[in-house]
Tab-separated table of C-alpha atoms and ligand atoms in Angstrom:
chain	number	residue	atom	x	y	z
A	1	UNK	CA	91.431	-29.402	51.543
A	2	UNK	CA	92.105	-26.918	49.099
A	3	UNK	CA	89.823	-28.198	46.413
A	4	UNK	CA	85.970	-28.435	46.541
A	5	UNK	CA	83.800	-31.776	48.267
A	6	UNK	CA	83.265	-33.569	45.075
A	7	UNK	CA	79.555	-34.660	45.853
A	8	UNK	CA	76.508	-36.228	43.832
A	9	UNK	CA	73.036	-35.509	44.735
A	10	UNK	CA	70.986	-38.872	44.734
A	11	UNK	CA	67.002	-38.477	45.013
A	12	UNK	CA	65.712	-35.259	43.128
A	13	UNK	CA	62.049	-35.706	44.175
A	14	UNK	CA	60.151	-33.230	46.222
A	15	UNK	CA	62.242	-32.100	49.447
A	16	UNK	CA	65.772	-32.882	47.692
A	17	UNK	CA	64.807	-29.137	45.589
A	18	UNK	CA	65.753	-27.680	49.049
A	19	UNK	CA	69.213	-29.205	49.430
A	20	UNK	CA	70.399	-28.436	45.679
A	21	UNK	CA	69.170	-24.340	46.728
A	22	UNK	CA	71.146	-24.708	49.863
A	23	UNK	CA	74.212	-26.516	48.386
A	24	UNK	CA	74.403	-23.771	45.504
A	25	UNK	CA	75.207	-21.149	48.628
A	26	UNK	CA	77.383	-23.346	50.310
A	27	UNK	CA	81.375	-22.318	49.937
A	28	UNK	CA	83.627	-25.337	49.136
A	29	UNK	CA	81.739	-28.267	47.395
A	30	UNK	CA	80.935	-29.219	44.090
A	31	UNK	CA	77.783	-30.715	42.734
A	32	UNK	CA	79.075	-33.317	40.300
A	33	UNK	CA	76.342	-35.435	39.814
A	34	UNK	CA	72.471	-36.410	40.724
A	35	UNK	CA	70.640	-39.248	40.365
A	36	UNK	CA	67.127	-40.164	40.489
A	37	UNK	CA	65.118	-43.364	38.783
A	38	UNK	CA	62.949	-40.625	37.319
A	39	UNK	CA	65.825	-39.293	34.277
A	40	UNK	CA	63.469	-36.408	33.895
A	41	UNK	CA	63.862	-35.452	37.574
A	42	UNK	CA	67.532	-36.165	37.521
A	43	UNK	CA	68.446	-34.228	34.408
A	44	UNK	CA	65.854	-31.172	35.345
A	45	UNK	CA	68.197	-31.090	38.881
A	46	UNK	CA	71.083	-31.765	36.870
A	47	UNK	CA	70.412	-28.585	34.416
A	48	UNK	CA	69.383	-26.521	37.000
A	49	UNK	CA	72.455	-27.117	39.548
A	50	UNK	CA	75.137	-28.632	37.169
A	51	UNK	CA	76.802	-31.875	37.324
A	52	UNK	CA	76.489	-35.350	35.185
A	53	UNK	CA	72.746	-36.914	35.900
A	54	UNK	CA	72.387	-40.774	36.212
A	55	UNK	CA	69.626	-43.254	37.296
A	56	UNK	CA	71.618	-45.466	38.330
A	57	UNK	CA	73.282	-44.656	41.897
A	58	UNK	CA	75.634	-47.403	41.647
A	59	UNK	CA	77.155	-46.354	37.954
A	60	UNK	CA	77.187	-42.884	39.205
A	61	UNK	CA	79.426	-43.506	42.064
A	62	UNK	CA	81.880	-46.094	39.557
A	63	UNK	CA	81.997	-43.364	37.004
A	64	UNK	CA	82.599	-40.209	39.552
A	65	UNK	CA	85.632	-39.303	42.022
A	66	UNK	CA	83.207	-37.988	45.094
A	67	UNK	CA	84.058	-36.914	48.400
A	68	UNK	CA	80.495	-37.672	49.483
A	69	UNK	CA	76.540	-38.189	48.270
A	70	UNK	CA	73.686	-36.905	49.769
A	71	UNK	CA	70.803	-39.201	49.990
A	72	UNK	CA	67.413	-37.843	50.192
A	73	UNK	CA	65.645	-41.294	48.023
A	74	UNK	CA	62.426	-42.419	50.410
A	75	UNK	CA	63.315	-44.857	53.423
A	76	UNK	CA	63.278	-48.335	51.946
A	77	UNK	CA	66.415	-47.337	49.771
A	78	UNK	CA	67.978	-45.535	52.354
A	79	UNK	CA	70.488	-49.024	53.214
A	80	UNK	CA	70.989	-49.784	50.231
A	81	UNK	CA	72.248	-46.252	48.850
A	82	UNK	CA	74.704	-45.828	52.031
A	83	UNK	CA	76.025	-49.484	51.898
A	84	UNK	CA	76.719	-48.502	48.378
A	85	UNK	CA	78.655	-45.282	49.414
A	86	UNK	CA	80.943	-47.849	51.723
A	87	UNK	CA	81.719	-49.909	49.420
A	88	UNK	CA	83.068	-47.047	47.151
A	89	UNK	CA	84.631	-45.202	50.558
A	90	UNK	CA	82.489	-42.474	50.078
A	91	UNK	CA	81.231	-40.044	53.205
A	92	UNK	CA	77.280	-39.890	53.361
A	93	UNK	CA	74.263	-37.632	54.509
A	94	UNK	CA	71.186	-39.735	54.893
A	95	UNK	CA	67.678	-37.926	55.121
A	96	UNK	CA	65.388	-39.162	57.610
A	97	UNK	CA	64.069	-41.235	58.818
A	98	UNK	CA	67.549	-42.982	59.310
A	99	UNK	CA	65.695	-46.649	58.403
A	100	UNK	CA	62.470	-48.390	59.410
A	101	UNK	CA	64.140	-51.456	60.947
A	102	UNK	CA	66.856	-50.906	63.484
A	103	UNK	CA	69.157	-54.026	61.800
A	104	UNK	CA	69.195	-51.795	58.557
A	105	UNK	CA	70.094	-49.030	60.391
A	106	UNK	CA	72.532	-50.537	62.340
A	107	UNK	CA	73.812	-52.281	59.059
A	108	UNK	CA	74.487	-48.624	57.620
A	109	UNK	CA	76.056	-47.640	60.915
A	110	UNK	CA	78.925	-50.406	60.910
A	111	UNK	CA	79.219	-50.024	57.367
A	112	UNK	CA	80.003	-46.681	57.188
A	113	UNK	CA	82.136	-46.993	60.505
A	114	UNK	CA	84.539	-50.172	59.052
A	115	UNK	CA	85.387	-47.608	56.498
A	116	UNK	CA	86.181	-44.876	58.981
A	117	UNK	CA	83.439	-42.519	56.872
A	118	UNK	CA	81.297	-39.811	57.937
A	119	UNK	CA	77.913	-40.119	58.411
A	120	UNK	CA	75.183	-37.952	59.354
A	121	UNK	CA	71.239	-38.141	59.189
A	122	UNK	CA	70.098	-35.096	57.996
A	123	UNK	CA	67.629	-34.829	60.866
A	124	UNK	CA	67.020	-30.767	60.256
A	125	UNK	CA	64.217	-29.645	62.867
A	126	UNK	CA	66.682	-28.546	65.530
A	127	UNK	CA	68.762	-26.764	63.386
A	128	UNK	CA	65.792	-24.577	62.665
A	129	UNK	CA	67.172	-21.230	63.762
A	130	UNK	CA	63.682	-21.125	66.638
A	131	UNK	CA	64.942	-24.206	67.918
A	132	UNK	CA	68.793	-23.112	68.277
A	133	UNK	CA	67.545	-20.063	69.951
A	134	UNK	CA	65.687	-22.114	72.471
A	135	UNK	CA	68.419	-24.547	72.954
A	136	UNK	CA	70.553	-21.476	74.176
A	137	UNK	CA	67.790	-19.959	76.449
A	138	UNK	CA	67.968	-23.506	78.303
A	139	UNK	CA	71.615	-23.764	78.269
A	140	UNK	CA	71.946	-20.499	79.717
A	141	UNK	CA	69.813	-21.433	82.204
A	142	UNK	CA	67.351	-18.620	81.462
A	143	UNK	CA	64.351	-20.973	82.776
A	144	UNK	CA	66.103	-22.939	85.425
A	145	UNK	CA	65.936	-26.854	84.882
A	146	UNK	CA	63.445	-27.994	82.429
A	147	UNK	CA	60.540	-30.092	83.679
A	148	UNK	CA	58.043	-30.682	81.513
A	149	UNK	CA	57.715	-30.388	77.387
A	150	UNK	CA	55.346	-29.957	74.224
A	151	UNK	CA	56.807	-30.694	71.171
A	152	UNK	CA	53.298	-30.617	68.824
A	153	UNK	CA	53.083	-30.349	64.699
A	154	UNK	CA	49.416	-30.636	63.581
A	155	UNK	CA	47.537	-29.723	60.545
A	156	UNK	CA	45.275	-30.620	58.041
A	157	UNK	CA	47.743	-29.829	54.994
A	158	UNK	CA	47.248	-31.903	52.347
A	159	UNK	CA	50.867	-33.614	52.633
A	160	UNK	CA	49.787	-35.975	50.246
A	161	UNK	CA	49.484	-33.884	47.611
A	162	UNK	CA	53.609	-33.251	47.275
A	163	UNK	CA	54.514	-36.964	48.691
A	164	UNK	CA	52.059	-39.374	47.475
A	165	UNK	CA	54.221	-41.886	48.701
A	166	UNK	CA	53.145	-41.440	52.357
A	167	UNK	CA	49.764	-42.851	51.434
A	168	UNK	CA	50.959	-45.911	51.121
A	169	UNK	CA	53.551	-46.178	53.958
A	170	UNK	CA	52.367	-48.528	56.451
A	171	UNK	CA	54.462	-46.630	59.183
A	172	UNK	CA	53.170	-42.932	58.673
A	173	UNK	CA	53.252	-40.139	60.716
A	174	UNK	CA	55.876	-40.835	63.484
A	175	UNK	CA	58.509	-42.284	61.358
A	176	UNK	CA	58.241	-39.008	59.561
A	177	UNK	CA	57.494	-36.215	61.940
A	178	UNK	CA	57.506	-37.385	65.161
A	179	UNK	CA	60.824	-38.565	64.620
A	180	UNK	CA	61.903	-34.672	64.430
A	181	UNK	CA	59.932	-34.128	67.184
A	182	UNK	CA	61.727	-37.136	69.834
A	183	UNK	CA	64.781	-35.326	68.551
A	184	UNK	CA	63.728	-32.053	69.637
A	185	UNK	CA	62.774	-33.258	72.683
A	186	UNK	CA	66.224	-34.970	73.472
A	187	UNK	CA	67.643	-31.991	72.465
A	188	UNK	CA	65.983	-29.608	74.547
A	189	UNK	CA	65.754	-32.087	77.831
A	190	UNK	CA	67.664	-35.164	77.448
A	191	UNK	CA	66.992	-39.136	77.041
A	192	UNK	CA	63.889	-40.393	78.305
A	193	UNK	CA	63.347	-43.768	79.888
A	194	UNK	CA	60.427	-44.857	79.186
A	195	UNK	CA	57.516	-43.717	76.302
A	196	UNK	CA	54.200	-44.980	75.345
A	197	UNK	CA	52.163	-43.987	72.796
A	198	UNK	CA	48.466	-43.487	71.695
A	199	UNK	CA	47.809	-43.098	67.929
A	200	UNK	CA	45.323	-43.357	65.121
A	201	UNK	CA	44.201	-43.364	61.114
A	202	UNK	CA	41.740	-41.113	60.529
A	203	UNK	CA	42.330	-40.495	57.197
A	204	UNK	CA	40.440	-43.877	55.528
A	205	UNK	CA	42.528	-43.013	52.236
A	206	UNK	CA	45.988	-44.083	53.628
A	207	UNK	CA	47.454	-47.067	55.437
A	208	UNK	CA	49.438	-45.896	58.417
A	209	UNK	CA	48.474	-43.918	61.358
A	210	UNK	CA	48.393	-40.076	60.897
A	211	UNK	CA	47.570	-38.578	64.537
A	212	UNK	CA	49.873	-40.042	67.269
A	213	UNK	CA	50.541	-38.898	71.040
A	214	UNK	CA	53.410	-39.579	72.861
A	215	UNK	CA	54.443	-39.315	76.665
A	216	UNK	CA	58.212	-39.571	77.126
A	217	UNK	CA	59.517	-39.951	80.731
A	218	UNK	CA	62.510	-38.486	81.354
A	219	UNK	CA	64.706	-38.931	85.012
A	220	UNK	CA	63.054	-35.495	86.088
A	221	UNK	CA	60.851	-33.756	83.092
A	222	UNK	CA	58.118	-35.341	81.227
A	223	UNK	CA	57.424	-34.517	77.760
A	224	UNK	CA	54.146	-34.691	75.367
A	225	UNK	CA	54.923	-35.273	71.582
A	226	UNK	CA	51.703	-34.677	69.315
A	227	UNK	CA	51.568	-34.954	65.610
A	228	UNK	CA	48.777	-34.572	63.040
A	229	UNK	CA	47.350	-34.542	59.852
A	230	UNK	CA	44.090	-34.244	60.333
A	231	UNK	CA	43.472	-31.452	62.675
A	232	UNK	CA	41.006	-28.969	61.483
A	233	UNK	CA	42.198	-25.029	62.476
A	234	UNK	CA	41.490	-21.294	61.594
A	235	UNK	CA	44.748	-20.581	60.208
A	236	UNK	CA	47.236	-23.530	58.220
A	237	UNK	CA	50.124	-23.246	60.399
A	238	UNK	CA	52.175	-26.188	58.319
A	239	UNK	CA	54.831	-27.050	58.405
A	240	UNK	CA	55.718	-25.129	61.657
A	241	UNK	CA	56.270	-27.015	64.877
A	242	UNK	CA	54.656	-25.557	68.092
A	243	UNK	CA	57.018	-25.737	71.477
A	244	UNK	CA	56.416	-25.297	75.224
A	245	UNK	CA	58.876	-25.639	77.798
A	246	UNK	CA	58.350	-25.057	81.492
A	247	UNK	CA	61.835	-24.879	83.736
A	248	UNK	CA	61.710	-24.750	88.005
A	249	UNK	CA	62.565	-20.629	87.376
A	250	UNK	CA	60.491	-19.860	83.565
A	251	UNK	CA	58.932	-21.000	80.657
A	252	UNK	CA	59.695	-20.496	77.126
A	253	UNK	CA	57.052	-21.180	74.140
A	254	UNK	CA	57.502	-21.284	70.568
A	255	UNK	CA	54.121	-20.736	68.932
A	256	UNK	CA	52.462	-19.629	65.307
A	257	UNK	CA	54.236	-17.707	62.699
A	258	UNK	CA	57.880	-18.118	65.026
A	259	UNK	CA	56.429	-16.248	67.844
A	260	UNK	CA	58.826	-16.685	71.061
A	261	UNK	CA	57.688	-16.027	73.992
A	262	UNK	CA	60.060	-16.287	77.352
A	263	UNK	CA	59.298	-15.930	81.116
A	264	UNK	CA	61.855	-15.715	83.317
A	265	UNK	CA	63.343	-13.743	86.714
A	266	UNK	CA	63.558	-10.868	83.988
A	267	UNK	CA	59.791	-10.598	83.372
A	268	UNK	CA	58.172	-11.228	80.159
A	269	UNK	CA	59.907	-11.229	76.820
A	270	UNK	CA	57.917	-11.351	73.264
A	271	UNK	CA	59.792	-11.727	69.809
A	272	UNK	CA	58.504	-12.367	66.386
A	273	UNK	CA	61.275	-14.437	65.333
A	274	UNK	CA	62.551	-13.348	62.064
A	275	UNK	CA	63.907	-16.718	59.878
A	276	UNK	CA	66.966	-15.989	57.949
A	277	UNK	CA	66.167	-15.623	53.904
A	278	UNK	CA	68.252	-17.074	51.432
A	279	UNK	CA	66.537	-15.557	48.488
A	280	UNK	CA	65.074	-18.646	47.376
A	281	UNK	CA	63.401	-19.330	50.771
A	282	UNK	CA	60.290	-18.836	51.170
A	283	UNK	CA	57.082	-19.224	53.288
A	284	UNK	CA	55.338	-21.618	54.716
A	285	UNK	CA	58.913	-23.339	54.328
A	286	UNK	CA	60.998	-20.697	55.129
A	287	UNK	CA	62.428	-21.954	58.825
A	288	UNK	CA	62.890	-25.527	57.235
A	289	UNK	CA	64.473	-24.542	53.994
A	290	UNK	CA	66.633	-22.200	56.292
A	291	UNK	CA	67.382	-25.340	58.599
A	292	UNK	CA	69.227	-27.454	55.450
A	293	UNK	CA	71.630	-24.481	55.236
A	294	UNK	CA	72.171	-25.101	58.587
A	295	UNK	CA	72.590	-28.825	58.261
A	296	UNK	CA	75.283	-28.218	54.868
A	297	UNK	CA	76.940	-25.785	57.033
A	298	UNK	CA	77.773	-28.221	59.952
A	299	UNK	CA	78.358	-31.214	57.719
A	300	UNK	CA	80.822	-28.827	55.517
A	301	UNK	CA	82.830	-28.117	58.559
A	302	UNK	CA	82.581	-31.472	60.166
A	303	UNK	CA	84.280	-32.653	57.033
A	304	UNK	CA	87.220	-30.435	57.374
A	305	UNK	CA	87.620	-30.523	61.611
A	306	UNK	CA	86.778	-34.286	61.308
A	307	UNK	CA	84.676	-33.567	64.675
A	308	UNK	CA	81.253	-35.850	64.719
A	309	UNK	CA	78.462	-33.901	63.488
A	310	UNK	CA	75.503	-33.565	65.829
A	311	UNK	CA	73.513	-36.019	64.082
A	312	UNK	CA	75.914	-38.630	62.892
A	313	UNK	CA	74.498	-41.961	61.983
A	314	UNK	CA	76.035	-43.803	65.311
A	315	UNK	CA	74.044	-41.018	67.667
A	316	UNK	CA	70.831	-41.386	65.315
A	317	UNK	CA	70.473	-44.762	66.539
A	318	UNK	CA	69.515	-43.468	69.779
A	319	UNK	CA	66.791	-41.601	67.888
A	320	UNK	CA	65.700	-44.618	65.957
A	321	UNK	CA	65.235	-46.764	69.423
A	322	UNK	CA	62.683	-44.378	70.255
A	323	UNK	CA	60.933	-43.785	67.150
A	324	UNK	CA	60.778	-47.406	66.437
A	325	UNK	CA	60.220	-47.837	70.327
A	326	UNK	CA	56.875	-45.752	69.896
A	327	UNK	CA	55.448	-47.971	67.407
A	328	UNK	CA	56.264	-50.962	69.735
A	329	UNK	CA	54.609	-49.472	72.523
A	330	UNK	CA	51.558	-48.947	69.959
A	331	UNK	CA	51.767	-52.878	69.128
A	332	UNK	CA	51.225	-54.007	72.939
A	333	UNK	CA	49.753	-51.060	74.471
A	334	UNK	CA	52.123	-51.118	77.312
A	335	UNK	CA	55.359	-48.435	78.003
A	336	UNK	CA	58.533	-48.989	75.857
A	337	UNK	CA	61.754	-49.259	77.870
A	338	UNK	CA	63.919	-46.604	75.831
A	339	UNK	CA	67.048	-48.434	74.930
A	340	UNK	CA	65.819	-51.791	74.738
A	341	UNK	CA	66.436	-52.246	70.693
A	342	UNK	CA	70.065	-51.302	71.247
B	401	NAD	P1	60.105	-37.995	46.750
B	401	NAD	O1	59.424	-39.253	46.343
B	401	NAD	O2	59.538	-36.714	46.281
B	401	NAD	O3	61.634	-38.026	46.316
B	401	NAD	C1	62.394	-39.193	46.398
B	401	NAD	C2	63.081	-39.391	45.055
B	401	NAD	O4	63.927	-40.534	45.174
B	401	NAD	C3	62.106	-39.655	43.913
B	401	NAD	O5	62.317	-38.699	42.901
B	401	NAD	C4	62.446	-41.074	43.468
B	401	NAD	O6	62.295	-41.262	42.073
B	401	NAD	C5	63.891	-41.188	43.911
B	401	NAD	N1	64.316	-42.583	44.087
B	401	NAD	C6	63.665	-43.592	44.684
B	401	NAD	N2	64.398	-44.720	44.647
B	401	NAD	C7	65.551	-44.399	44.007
B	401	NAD	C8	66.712	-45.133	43.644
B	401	NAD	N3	66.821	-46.433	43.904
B	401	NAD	N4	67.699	-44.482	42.995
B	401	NAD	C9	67.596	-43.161	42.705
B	401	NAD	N5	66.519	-42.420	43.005
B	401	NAD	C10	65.505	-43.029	43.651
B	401	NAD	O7	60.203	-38.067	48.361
B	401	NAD	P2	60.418	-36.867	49.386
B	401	NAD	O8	59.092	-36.526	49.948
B	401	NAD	O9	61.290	-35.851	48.819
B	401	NAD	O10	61.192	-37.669	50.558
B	401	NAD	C11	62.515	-38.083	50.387
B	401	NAD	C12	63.170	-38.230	51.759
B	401	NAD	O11	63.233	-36.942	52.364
B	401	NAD	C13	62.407	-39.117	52.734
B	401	NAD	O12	63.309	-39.835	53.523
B	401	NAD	C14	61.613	-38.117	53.586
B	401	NAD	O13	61.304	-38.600	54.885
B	401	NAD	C15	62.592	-36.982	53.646
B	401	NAD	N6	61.997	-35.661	53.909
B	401	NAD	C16	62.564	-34.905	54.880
B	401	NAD	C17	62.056	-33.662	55.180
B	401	NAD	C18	62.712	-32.871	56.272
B	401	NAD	O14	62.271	-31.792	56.637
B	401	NAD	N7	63.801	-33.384	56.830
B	401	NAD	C19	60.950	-33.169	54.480
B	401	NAD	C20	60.403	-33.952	53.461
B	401	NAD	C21	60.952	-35.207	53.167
B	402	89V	O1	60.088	-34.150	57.506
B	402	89V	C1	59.238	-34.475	56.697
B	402	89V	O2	59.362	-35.493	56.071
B	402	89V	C2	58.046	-33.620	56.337
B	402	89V	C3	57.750	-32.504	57.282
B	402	89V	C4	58.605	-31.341	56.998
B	402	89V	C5	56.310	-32.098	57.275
B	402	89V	O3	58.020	-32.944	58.555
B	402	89V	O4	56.981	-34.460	56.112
């Protein structure tokens, strides 16, 4: 295409700041338009990043010629917003989580898909540049086959603080960081079978749980996914994610402040990790914020190849089984057969 992506930026709250930096250094698209209920939040974004700002998502997309939106509203809109980019045969990105139920996500999924439109969660953890770099040691083979895994993000950051809405989400802390974390995992080792979970409020203050443990099974590898928001430390390491993985010939670990460690045939390797800056990245953020880029890049190119982007809404159902899968397991205390709510 020789013109810009015509798209409109709909949520401006807290994390959307980081896709309107990362779309302003992204060649080839065009920020016509945001939207948020909030008209202060949508004009601030609007004056800031350019473009026409609305409240309303479904006058925005009647008024505007768009090549896509990207949706980063809280979950229980999520449906509705890319049902409404369908019916105007508009692409979508979709923050996660993807949807809470599996029919709404499924709902989005066909409806995007009877228009022929692109679709992709923008599920960023493993395009943080760590977890790319691990992805290759494993794929090179640098540790042999994987057999076991840690994917682990706990704190006692007040996340509350910049997203007051998670006190009040009845389904807390897996739908939104264990989520990443499952993906990780299936990224790094593959589909589990089976998972069953352990998890907890501690926190009187909120309503959902906010420390959760879960054991995947995978055909050969087993993998422990911990998340928390109540865990006490020495340093605040939010929001970084912690990773082991231990392969029949090494073992790689990803630990505070980006610090890789790999052990292989060759011996031991250390690396401080060095994040790629953007100048308006910045820590504790700076591997996430870095990660959008890295999500805008890939959905920029899918949109000209027309290949599927990793994370398209029709492989994030996959993602969804599990994460809704976890709670279920929670429910009846027993193991969730991976799949079943497919
Ligand atoms: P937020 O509340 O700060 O922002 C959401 C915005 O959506 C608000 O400004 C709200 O007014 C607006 N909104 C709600 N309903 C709307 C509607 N019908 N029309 C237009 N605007 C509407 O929330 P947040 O913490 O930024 O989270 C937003 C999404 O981003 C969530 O899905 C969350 O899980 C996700 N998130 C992802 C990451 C990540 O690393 N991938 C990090 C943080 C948040
Ligand atoms: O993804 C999220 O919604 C965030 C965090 C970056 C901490 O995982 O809560």
């Amino acid at each position: 295409m020789s013109r810009p992506y015509r798209f409109a930026m709909i949520g401006t709250g807290f994390f959307a700041q980081n896709h309107l930096h990362a779309w302003a250094q992204i060649p080839g698209v065009e920020l016509v338009a945001t939207c948020d209920i909030d008209a202060t939040k949508a004009q601030s974004a609007a004056l800031q990043f350019g473009g026409r700002a609305y409240t309303d998502a479904r006058e925005l997309l009647a008024n505007e010629q768009l090549d896509f939106v990207d949706i980063a509203t809280t979950p229980p809109t999520h449906r509705m917003m890319v049902e409404l980019a369908a019916e105007f045969g508009v692409a979508a990105i979709c923050q996660k989580p993807l949807a809470w139920e599996m029919a709404d996500a499924r709902a989005m999924v066909d409806a995007m898909a009877a228009k022929n439109l692109p679709f992709m969660v923008h599920e960023n953890f493993r395009f943080q540049s760590p977890m790319r770099r691990i992805k290759q040691l494993i794929d090179d083979g640098v540790i042999g086959r994987p057999f076991f895994g840690r994917m682990s993000f706990r704190t006692a950051h007040d996340v509350y603080a910049a997203q007051a809405w998670l006190v009040e989400s009845e389904r807390m802390i897996i739908v939104d960081v264990a989520v990443h974390l499952f993906d990780l995992a299936r990224f790094f080792i593959g589909e589990p079978q089976t998972i069953f979970t352990s998890a907890l409020r501690v926190n009187p203050r909120i309503k959902g749980e906010d420390v959760a443990t879960v054991l995947m099974h995978m055909p050969e590898a087993t993998c422990i996914v911990d998340a928390s928001y109540e865990t006490r430390s020495d340093r605040n390491t939010y929001p970084q994610t912690f990773v082991t993985i231990e392969g029949t010939q090494g073992k790689i670990t990803l630990g505070p402040n980006y610090h890789l460690q790999v052990v292989s045939g060759a011996g031991v390797i250390d690396e401080n990790l060095v994040i790629p800056d953007h100048g308006w990245t910045s820590e504790p953020w700076n591997a996430i914020q870095d990660s959008v880029v890295n999500v805008q890049r890939q959905w920029v190119a899918c949109l000209k190849s027309g290949v599927l982007p990793e994370c398209s809404g029709a492989e994030t159902l996959g993602l969804l089984d599990i994460t809704l899968g976890a709670y279920e397991s929670l429910a009846t205390g027993q193991v969730y057969a991976v799949g079943s709510s497919l």
